[in-house]
PDB file of C-alpha atoms in Angstrom:
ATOM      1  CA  UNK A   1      19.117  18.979 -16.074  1.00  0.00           C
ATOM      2  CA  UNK A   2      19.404  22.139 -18.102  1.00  0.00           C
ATOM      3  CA  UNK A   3      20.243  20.254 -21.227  1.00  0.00           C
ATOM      4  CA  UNK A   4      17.619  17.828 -20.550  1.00  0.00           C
ATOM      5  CA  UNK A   5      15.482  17.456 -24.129  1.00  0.00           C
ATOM      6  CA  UNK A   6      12.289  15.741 -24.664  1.00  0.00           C
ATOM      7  CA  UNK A   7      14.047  13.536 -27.017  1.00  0.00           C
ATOM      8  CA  UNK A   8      16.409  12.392 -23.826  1.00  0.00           C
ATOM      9  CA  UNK A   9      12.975  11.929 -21.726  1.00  0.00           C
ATOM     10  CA  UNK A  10      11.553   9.380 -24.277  1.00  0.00           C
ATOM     11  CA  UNK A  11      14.863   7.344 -24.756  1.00  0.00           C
ATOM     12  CA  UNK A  12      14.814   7.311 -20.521  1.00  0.00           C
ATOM     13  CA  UNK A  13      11.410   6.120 -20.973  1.00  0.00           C
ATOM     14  CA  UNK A  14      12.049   3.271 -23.470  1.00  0.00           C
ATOM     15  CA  UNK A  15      14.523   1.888 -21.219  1.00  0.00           C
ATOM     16  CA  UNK A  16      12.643   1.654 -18.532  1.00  0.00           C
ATOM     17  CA  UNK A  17       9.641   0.233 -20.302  1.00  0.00           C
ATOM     18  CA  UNK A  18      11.711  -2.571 -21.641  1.00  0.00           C
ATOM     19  CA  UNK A  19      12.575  -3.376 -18.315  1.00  0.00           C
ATOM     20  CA  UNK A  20      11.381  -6.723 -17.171  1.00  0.00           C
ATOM     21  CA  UNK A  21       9.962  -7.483 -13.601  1.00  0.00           C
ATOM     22  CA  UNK A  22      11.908  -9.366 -11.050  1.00  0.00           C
ATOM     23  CA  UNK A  23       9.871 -11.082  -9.123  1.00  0.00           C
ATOM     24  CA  UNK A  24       6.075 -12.062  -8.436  1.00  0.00           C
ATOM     25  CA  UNK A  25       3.551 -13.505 -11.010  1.00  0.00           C
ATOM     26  CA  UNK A  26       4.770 -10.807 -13.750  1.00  0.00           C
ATOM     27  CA  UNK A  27       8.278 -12.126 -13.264  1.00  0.00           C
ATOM     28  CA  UNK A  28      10.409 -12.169 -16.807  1.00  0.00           C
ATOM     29  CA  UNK A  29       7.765  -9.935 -18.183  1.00  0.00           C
ATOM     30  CA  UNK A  30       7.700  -5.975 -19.543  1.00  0.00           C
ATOM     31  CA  UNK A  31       6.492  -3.700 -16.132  1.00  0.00           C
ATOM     32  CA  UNK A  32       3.195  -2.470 -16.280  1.00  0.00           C
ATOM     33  CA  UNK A  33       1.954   0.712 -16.285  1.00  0.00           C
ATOM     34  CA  UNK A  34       1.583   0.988 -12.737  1.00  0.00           C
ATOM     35  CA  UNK A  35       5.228   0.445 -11.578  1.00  0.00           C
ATOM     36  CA  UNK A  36       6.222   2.942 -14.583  1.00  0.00           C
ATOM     37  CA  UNK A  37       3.842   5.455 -12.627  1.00  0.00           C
ATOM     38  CA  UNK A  38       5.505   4.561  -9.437  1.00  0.00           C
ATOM     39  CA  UNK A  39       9.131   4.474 -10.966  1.00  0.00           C
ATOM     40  CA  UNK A  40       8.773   7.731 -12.765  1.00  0.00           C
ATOM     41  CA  UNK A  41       7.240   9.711 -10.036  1.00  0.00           C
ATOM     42  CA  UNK A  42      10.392  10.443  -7.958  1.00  0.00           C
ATOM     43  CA  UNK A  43      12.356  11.736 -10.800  1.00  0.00           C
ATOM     44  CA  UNK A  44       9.543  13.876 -12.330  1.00  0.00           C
ATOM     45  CA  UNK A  45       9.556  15.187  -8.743  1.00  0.00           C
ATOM     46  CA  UNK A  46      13.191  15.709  -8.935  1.00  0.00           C
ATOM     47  CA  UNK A  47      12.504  17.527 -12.180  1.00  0.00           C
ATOM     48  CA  UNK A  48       9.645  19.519 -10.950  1.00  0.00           C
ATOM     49  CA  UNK A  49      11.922  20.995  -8.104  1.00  0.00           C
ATOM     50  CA  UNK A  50      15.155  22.024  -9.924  1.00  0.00           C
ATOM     51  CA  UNK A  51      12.149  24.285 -12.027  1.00  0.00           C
ATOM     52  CA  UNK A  52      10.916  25.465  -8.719  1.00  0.00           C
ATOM     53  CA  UNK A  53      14.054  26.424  -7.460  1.00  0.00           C
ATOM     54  CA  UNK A  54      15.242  27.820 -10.917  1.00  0.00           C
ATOM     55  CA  UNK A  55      17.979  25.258 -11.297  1.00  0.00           C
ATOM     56  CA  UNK A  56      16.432  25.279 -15.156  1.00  0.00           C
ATOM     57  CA  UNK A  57      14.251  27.909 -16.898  1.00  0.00           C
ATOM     58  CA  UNK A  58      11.640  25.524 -18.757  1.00  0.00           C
ATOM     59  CA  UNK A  59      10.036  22.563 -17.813  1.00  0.00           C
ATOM     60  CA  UNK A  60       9.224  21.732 -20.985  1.00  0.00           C
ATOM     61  CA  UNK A  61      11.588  18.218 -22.013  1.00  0.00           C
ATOM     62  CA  UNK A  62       9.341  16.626 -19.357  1.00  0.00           C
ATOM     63  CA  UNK A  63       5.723  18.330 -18.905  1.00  0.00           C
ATOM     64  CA  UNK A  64       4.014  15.860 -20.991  1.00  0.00           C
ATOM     65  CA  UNK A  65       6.604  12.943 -21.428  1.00  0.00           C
ATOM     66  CA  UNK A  66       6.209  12.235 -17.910  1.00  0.00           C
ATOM     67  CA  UNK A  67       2.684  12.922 -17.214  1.00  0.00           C
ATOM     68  CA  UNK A  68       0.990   9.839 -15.269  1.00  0.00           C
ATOM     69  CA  UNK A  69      -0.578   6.874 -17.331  1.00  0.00           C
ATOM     70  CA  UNK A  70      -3.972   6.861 -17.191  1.00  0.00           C
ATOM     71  CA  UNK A  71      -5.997   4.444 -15.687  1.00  0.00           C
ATOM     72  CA  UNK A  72      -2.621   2.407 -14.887  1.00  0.00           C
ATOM     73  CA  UNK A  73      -3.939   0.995 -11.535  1.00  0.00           C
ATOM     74  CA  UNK A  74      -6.203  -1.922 -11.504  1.00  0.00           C
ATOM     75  CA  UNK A  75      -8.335  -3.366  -9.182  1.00  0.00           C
ATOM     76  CA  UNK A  76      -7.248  -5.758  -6.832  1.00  0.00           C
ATOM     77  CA  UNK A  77      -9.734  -8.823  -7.751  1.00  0.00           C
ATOM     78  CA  UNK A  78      -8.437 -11.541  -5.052  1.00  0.00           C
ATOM     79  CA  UNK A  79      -9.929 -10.932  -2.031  1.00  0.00           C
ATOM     80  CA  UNK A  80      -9.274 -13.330   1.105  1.00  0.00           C
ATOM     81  CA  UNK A  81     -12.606 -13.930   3.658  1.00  0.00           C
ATOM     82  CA  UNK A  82     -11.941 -13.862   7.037  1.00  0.00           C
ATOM     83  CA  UNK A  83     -11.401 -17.463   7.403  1.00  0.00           C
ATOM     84  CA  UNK A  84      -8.866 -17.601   4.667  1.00  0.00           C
ATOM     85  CA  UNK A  85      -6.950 -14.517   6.346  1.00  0.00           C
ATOM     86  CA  UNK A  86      -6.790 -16.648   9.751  1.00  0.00           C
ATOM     87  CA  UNK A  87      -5.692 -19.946   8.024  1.00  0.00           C
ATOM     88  CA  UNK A  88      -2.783 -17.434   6.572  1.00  0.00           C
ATOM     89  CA  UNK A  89      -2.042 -16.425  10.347  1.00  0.00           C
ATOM     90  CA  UNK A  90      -2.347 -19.862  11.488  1.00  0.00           C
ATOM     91  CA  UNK A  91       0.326 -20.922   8.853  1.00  0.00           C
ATOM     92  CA  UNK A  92       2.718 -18.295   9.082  1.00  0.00           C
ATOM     93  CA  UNK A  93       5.828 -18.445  12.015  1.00  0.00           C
ATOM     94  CA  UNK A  94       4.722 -16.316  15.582  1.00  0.00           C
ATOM     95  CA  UNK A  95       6.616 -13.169  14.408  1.00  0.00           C
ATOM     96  CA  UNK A  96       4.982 -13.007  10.806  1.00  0.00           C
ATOM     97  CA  UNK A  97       1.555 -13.958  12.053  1.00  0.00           C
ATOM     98  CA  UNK A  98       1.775 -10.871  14.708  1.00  0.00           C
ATOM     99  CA  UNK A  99       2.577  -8.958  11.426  1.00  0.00           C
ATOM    100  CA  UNK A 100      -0.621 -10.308   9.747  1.00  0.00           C
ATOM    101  CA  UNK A 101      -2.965 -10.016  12.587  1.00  0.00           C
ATOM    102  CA  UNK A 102      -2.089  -6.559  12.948  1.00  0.00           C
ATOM    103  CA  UNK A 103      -2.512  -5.893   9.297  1.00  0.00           C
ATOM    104  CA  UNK A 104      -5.740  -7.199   9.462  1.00  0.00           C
ATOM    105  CA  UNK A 105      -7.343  -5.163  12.377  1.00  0.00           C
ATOM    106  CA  UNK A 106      -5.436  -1.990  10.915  1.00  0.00           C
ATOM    107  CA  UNK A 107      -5.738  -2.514   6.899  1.00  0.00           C
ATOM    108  CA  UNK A 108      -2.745   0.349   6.727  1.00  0.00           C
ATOM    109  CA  UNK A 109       0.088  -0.177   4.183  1.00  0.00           C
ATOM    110  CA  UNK A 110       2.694  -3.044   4.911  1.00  0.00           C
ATOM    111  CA  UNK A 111       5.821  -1.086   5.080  1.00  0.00           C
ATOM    112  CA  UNK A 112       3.873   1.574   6.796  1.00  0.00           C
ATOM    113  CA  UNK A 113       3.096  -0.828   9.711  1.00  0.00           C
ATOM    114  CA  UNK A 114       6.276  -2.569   9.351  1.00  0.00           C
ATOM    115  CA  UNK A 115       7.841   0.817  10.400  1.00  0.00           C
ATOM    116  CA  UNK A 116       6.417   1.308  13.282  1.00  0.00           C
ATOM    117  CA  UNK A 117       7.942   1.635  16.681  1.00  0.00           C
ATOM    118  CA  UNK A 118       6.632   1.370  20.009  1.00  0.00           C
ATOM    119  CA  UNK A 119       6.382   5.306  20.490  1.00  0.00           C
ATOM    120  CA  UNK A 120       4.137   5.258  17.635  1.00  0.00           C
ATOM    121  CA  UNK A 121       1.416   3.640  19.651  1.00  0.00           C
ATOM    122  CA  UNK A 122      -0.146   5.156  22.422  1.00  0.00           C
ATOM    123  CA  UNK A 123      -1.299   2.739  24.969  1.00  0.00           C
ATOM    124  CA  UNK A 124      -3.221   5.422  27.593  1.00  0.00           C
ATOM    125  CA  UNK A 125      -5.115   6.801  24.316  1.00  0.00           C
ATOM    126  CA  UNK A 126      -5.266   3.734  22.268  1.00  0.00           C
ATOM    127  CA  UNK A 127      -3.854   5.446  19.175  1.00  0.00           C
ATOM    128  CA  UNK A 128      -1.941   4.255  17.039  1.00  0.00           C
ATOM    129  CA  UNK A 129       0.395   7.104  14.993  1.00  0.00           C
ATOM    130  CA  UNK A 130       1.439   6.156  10.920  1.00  0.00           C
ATOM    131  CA  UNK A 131       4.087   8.216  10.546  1.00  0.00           C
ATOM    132  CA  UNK A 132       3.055   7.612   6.423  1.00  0.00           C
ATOM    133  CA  UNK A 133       4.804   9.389   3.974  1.00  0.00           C
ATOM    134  CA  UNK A 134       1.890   8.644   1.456  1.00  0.00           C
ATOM    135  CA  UNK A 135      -0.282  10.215   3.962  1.00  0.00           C
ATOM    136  CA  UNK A 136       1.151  13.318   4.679  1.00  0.00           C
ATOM    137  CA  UNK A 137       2.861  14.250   8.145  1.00  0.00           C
ATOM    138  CA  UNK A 138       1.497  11.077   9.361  1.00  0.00           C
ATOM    139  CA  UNK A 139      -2.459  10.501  11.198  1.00  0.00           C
ATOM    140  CA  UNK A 140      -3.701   8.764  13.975  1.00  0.00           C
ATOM    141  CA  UNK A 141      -5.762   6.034  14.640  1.00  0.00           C
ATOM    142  CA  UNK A 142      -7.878   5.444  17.489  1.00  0.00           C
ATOM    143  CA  UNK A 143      -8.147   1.881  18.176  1.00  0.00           C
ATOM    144  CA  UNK A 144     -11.644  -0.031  19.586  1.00  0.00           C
ATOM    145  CA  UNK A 145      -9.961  -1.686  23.252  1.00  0.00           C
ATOM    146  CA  UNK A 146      -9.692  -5.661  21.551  1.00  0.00           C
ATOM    147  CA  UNK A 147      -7.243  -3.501  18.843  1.00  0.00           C
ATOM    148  CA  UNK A 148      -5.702  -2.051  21.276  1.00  0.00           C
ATOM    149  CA  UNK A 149      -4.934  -4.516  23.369  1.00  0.00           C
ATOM    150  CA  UNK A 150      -3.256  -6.703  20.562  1.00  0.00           C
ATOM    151  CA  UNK A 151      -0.875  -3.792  20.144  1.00  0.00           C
ATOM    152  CA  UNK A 152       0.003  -3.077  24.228  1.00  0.00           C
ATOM    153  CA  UNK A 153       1.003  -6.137  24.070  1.00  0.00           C
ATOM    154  CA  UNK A 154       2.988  -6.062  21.433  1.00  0.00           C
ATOM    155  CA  UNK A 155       5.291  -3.660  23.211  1.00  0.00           C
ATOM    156  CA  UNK A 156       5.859  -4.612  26.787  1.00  0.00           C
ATOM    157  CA  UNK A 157       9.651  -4.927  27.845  1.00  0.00           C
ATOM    158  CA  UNK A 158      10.686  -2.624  24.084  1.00  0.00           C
ATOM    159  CA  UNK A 159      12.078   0.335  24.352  1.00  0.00           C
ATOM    160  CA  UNK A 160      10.404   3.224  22.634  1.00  0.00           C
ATOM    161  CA  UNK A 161      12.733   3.547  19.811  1.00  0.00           C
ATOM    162  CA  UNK A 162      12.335  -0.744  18.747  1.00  0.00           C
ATOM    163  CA  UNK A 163      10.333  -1.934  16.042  1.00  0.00           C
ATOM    164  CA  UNK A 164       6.844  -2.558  17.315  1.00  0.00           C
ATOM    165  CA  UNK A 165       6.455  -5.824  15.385  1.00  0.00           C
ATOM    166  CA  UNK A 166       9.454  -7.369  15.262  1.00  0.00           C
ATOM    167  CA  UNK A 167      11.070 -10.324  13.572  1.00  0.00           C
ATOM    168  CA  UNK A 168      12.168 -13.196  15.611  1.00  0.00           C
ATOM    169  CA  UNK A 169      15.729 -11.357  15.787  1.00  0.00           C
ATOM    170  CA  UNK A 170      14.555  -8.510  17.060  1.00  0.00           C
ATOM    171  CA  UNK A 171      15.035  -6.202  13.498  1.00  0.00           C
ATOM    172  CA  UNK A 172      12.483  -4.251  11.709  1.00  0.00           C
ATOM    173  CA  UNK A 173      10.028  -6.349   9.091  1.00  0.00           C
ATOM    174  CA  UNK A 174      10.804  -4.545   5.332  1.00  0.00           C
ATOM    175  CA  UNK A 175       9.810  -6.347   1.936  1.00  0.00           C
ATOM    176  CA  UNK A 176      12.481  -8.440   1.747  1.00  0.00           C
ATOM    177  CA  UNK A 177      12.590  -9.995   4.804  1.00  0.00           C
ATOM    178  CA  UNK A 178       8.672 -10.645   4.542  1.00  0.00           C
ATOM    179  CA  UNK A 179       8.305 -11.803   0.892  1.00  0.00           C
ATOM    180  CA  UNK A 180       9.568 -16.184   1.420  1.00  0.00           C
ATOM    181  CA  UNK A 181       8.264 -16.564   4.928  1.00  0.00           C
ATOM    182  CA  UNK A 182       4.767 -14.954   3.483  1.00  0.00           C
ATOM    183  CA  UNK A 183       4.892 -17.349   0.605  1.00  0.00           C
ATOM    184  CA  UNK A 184       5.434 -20.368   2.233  1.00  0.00           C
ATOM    185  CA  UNK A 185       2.662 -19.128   4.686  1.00  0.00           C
ATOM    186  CA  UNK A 186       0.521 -18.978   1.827  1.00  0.00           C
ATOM    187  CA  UNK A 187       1.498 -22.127   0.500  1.00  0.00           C
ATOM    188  CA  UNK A 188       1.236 -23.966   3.954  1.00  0.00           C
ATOM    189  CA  UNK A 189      -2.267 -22.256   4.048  1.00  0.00           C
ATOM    190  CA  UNK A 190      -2.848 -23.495   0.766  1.00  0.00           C
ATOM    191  CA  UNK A 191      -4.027 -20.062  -0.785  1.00  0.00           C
ATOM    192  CA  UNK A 192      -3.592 -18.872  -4.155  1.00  0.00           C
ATOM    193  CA  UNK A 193      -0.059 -18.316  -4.919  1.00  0.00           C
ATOM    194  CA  UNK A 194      -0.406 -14.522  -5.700  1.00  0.00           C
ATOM    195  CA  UNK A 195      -1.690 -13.628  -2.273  1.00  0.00           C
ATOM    196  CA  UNK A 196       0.474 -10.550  -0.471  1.00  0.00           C
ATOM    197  CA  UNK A 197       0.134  -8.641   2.074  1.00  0.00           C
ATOM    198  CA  UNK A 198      -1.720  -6.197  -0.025  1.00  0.00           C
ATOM    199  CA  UNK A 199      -4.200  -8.312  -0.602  1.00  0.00           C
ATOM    200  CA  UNK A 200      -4.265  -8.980   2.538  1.00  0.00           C
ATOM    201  CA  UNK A 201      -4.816  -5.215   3.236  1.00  0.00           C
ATOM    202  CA  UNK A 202      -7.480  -5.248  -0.138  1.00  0.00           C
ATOM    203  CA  UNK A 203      -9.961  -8.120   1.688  1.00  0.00           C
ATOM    204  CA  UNK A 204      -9.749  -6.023   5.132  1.00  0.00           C
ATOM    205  CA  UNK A 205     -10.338  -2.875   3.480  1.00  0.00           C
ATOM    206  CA  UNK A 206     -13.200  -4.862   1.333  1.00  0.00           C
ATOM    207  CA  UNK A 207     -14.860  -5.687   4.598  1.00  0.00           C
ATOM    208  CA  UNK A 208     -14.756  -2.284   5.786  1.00  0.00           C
ATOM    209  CA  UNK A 209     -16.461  -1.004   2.314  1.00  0.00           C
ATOM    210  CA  UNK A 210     -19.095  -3.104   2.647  1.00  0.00           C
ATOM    211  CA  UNK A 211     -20.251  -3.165   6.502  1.00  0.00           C
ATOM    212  CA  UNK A 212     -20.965   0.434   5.503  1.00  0.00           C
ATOM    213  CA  UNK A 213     -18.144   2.348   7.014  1.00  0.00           C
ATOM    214  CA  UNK A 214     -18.230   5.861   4.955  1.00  0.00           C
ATOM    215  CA  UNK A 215     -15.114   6.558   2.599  1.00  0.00           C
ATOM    216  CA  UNK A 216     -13.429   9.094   4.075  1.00  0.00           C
ATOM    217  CA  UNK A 217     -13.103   6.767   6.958  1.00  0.00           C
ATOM    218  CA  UNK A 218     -11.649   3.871   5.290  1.00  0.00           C
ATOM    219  CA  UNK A 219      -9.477   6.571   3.400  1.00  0.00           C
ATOM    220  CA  UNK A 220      -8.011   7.967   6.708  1.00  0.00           C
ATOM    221  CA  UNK A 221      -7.906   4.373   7.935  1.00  0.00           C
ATOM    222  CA  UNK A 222      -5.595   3.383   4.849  1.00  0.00           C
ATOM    223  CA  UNK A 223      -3.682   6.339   3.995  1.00  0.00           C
ATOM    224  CA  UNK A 224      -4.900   7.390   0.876  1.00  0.00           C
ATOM    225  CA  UNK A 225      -7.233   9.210  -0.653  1.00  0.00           C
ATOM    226  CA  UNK A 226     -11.159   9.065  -0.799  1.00  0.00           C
ATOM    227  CA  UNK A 227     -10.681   9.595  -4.649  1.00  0.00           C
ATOM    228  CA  UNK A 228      -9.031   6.161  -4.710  1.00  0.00           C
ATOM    229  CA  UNK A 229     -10.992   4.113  -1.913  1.00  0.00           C
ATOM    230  CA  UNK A 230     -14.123   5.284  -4.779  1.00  0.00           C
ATOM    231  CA  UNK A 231     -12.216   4.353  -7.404  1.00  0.00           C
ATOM    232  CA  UNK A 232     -11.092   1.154  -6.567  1.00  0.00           C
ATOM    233  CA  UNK A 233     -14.069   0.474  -3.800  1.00  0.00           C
ATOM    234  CA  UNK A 234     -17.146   2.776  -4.480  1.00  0.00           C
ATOM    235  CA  UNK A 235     -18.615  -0.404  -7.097  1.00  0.00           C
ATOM    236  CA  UNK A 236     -18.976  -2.363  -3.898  1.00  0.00           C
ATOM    237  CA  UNK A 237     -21.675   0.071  -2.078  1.00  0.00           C
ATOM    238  CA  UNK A 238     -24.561  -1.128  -3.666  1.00  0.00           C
ATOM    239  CA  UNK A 239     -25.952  -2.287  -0.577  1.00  0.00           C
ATOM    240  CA  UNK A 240     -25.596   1.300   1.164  1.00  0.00           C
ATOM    241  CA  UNK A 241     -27.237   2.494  -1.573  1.00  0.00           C
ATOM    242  CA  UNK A 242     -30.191   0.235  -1.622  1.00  0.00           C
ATOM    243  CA  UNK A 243     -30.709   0.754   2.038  1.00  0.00           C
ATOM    244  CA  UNK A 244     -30.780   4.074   1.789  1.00  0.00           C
ATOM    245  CA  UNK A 245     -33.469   4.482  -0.803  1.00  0.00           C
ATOM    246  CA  UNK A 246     -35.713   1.983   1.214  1.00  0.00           C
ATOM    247  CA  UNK A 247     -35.338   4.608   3.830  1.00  0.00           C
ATOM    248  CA  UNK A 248     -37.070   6.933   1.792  1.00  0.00           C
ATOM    249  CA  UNK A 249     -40.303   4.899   1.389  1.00  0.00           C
ATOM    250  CA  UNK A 250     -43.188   6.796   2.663  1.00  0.00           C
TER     251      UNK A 250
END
């Protein structure tokens, strides 16, 4: 790291932009500018840290090779209606579709939800902890009783420390094991073939947006920031808007 050069930075930074994606509807194609975001955050991190602990003297190789992309992350544009998001529950197997209904009464991220164990919910409070690295220490959610119900159920006869959503075999639900079974979900439900879980989480989160829940709700709902719930979500408030302006009729 103390030899590090900008020239080293860029030539990093070609290679990775020549990578092609694996899999989804990009697959065979260059990354976009979003997964270099994500990719390159970790090790400017890294970078950032040796310079903060004075493992190297200058930060300059990397202070403006690896600043962020602007305007890398796009709006999510499909957006499932309710019905469509129970015709996806209907068509996935029982463990999957417990994994879906959950994710879309608590629009948190997949692998956040995916994580979680059956200490992380609450059952005399009805809160449910994230334990979200994206979010900080973690956050609570309190849950309205239908919501909470759902997820007491969900963990009688588990121990504490087992997943609270579990696969058929018991394990932990993680990207891989998720990915087929949610595609052939979507193709049994006969859904456009790009739908994910996050979109999944987008249309819930959608809803939310536009029955007029305030931002920094649906930000501490998701586990992000109100910045980005108005970025990618603010457009949609129109209505809130309008209604409060008729208010103001005299």
């Amino acid at each position: 790291v103390s030899r590090l050069t900008p020239l080293q930075v860029e030539r990093w930074l070609d290679r990775l932009r020549e990578r092609k994606t694996k899999s989804g509807g990009n697959r065979g194609e260059k990354r976009t500018a979003s997964s270099l975001n994500r990719d390159v955050t970790p090790f400017r991190a890294a970078l950032n840290l040796a310079h903060d602990d004075a493992l190297v003297t200058s930060d300059f190789a990397w202070r403006v090779k690896l600043r962020p992309l602007k305007d890398a992350d796009r709006r999510r544009e499909l957006y499932l209606d309710r019905k469509q998001r129970s015709k996806l529950i209907e068509s996935a197997p029982a463990d999957l579709a417990l994994l879906l209904k959950a994710l879309s009464m608590v629009p948190v991220r997949p692998g956040a939800l995916a994580a979680l164990t059956v200490a992380d919910f609450d059952k005399r409070l009805g809160v449910l902890r994230i334990p979200d690295a994206k979010a900080g220490a973690g956050r609570g959610i309190k849950l309205p009783k239908p919501t909470a119900a759902f997820f007491a159920t969900a963990t009688k006869n588990k121990l504490p420390s087992a997943p609270l959503l579990a696969r058929a075999d018991g394990a932990a639900w993680n990207k891989d094991s998720w990915k087929w079974p949610v595609k052939e979900a979507v193709k049994a439900a006969k859904l456009p073939p790009e739908t994910t879980l996050y979109v999944m989480r987008h249309s819930v989160l959608t809803d939310l947006v536009h029955a007029g829940a305030d931002l920094l709700t649906v930000a501490q709902v998701a586990g992000t920031s109100v910045r980005m719930i108005e970025k990618h979500y603010g457009h949609m408030r129109g209505n809130v808007v309008a209604d409060a302006l008729a208010g103001l009729l005299l």
